N, CA and C atoms as an extended XYZ file, in Angstrom:
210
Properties=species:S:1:pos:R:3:atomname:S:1:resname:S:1:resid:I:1 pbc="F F F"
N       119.963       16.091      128.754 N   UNK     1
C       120.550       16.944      127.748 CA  UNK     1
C       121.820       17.608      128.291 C   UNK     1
N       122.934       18.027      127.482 N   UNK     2
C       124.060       18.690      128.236 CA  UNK     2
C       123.600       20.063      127.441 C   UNK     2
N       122.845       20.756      127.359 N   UNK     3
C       122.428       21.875      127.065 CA  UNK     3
C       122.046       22.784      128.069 C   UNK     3
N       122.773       23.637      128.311 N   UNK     4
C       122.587       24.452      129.934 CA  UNK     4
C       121.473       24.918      130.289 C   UNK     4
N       120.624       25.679      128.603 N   UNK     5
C       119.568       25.952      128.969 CA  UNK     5
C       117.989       25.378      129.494 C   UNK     5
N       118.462       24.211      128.631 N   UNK     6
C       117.358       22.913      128.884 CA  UNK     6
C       117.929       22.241      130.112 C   UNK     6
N       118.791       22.049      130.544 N   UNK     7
C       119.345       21.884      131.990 CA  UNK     7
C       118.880       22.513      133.218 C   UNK     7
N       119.131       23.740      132.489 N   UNK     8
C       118.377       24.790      133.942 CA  UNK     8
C       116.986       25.470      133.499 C   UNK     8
N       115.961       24.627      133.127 N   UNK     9
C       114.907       25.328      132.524 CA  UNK     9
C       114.955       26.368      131.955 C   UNK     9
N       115.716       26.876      131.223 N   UNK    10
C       115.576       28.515      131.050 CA  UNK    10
C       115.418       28.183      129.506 C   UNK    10
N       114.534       27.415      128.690 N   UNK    11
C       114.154       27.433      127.421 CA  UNK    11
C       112.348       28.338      127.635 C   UNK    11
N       112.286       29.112      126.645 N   UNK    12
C       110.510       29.450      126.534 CA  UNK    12
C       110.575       29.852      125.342 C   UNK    12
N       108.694       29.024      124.875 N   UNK    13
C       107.956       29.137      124.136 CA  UNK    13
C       107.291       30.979      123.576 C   UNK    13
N       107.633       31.231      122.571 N   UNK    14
C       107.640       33.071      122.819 CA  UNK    14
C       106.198       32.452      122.243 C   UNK    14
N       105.535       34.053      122.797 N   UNK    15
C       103.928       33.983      122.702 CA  UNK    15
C       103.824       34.102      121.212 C   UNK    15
N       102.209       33.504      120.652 N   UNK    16
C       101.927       33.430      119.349 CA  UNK    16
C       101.807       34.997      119.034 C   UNK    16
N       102.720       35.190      118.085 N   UNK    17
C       102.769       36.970      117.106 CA  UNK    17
C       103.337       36.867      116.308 C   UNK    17
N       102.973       37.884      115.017 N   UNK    18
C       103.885       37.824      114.203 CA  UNK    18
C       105.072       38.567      114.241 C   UNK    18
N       106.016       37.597      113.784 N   UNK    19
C       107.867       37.883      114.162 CA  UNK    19
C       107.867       39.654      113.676 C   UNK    19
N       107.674       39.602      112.375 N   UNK    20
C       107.728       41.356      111.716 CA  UNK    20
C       106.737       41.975      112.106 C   UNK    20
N       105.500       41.727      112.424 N   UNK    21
C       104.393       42.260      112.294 CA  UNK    21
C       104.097       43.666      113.305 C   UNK    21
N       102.864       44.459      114.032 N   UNK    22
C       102.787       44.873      114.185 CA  UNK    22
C       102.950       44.535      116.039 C   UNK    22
N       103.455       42.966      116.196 N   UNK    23
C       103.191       42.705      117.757 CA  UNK    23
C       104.764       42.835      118.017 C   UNK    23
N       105.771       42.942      116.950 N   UNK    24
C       107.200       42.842      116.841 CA  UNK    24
C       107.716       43.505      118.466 C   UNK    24
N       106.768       44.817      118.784 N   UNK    25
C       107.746       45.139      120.334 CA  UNK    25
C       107.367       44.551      120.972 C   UNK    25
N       106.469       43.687      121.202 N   UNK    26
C       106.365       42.703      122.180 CA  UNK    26
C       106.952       41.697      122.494 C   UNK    26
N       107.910       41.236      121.634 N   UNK    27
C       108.573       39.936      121.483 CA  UNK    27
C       109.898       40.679      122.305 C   UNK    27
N       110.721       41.987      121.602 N   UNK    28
C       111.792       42.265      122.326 CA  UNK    28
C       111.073       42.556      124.098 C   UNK    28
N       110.071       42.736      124.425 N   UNK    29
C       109.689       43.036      125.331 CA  UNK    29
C       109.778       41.496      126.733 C   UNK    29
N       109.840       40.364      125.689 N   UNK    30
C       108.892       39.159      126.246 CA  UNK    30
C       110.689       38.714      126.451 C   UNK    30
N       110.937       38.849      125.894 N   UNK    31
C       112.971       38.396      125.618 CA  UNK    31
C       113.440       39.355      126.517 C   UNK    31
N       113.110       40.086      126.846 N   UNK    32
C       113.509       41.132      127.847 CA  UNK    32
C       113.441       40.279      128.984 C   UNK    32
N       112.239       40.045      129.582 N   UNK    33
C       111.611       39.869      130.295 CA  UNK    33
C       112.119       38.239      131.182 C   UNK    33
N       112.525       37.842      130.244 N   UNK    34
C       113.040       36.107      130.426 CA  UNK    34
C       114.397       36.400      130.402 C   UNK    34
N       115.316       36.982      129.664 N   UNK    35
C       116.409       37.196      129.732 CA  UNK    35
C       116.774       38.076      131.267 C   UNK    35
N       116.127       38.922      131.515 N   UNK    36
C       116.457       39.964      132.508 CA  UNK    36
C       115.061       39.919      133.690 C   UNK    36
N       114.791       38.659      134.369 N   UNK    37
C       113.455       38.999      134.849 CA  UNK    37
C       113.866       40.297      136.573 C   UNK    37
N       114.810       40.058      136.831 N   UNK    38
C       115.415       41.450      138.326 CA  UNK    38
C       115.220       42.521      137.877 C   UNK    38
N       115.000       42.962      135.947 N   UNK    39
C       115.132       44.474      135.771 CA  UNK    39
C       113.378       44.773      135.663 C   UNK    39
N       112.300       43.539      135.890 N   UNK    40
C       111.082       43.876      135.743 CA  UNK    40
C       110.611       43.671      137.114 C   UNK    40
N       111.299       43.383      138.205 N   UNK    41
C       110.749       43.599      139.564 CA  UNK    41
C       109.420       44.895      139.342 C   UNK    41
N       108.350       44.651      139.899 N   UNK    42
C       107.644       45.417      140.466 CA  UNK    42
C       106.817       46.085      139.144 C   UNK    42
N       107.554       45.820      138.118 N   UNK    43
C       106.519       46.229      136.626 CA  UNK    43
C       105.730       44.908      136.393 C   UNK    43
N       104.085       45.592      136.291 N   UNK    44
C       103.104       44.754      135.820 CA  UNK    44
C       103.178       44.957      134.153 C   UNK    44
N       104.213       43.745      133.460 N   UNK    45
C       104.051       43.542      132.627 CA  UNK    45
C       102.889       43.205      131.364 C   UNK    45
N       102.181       42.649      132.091 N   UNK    46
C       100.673       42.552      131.682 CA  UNK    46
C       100.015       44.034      131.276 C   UNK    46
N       100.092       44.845      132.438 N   UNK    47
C        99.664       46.295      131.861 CA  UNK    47
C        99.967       46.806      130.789 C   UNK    47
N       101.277       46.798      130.730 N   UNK    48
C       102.020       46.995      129.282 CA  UNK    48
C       101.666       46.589      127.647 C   UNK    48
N       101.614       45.364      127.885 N   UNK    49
C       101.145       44.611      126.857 CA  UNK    49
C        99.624       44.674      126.857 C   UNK    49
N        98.460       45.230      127.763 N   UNK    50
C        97.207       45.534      127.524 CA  UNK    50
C        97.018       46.715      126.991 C   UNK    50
N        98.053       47.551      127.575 N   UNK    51
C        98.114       49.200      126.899 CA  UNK    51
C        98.487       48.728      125.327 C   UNK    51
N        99.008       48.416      124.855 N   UNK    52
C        99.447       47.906      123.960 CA  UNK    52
C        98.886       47.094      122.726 C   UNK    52
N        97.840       46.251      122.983 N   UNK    53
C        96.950       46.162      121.978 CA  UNK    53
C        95.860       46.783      122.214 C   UNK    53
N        95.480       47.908      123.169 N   UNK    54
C        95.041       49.170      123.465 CA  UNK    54
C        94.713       50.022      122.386 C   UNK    54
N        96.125       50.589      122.730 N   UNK    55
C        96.582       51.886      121.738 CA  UNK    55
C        96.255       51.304      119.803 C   UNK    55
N        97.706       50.228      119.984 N   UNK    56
C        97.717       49.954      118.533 CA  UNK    56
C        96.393       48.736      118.065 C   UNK    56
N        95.605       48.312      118.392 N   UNK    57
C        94.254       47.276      117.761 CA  UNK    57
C        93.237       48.218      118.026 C   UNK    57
N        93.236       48.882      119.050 N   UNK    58
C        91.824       49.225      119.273 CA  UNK    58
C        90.627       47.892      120.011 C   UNK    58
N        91.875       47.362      121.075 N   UNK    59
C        90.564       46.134      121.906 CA  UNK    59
C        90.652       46.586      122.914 C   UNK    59
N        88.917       46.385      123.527 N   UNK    60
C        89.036       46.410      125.169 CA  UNK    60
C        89.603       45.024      125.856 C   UNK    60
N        89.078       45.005      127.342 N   UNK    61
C        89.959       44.514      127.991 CA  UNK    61
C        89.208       42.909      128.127 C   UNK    61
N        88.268       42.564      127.553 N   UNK    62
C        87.866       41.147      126.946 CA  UNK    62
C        88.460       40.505      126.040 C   UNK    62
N        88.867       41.458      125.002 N   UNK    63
C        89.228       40.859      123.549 CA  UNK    63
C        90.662       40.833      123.669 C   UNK    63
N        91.677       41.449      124.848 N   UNK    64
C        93.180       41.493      124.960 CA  UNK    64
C        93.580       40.101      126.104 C   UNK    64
N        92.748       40.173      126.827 N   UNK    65
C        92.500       38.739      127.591 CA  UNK    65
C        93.323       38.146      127.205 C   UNK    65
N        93.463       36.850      126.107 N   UNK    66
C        93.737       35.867      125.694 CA  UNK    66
C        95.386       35.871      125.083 C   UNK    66
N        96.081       37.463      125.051 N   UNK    67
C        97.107       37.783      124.997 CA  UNK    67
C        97.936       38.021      126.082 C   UNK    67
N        97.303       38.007      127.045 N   UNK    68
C        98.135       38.473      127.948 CA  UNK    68
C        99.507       37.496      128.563 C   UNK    68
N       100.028       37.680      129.068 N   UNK    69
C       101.639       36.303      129.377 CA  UNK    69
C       100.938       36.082      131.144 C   UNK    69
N        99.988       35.205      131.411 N   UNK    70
C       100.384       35.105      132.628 CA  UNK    70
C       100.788       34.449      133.363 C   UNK    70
């Protein structure tokens, strides 16, 4: 491909959520994250996103499992 990004691997699959929905900061979070991975040195991203369907679903840490990016 002469596509730079598919050239230099830097294409990703964003995790299954809905685009508007209530997972919406997670996506700028996940684009963050791939776009800028030097500004998440040393942040456990995972925590974040467990706090996160935490707070807003109301799941423990069985039922957030299967969301997590690892």
């Amino acid at each position: 491909s002469t596509i730079k990004a598919i050239k230099n691997k830097q294409v990703y699959k964003l995790p299954t959520m809905d685009i508007g929905g209530p997972r919406a900061p997670l996506i700028s979070l996940f684009i963050a994250l791939k776009a800028h991975p030097e500004a998440f040195k040393g942040v456990d991203v995972n925590a974040i996103v467990k706090d996160y369907y935490k707070v807003v679903f109301d799941l423990n840490d069985a039922e957030v499992e299967p969301f997590l990016w690892h």
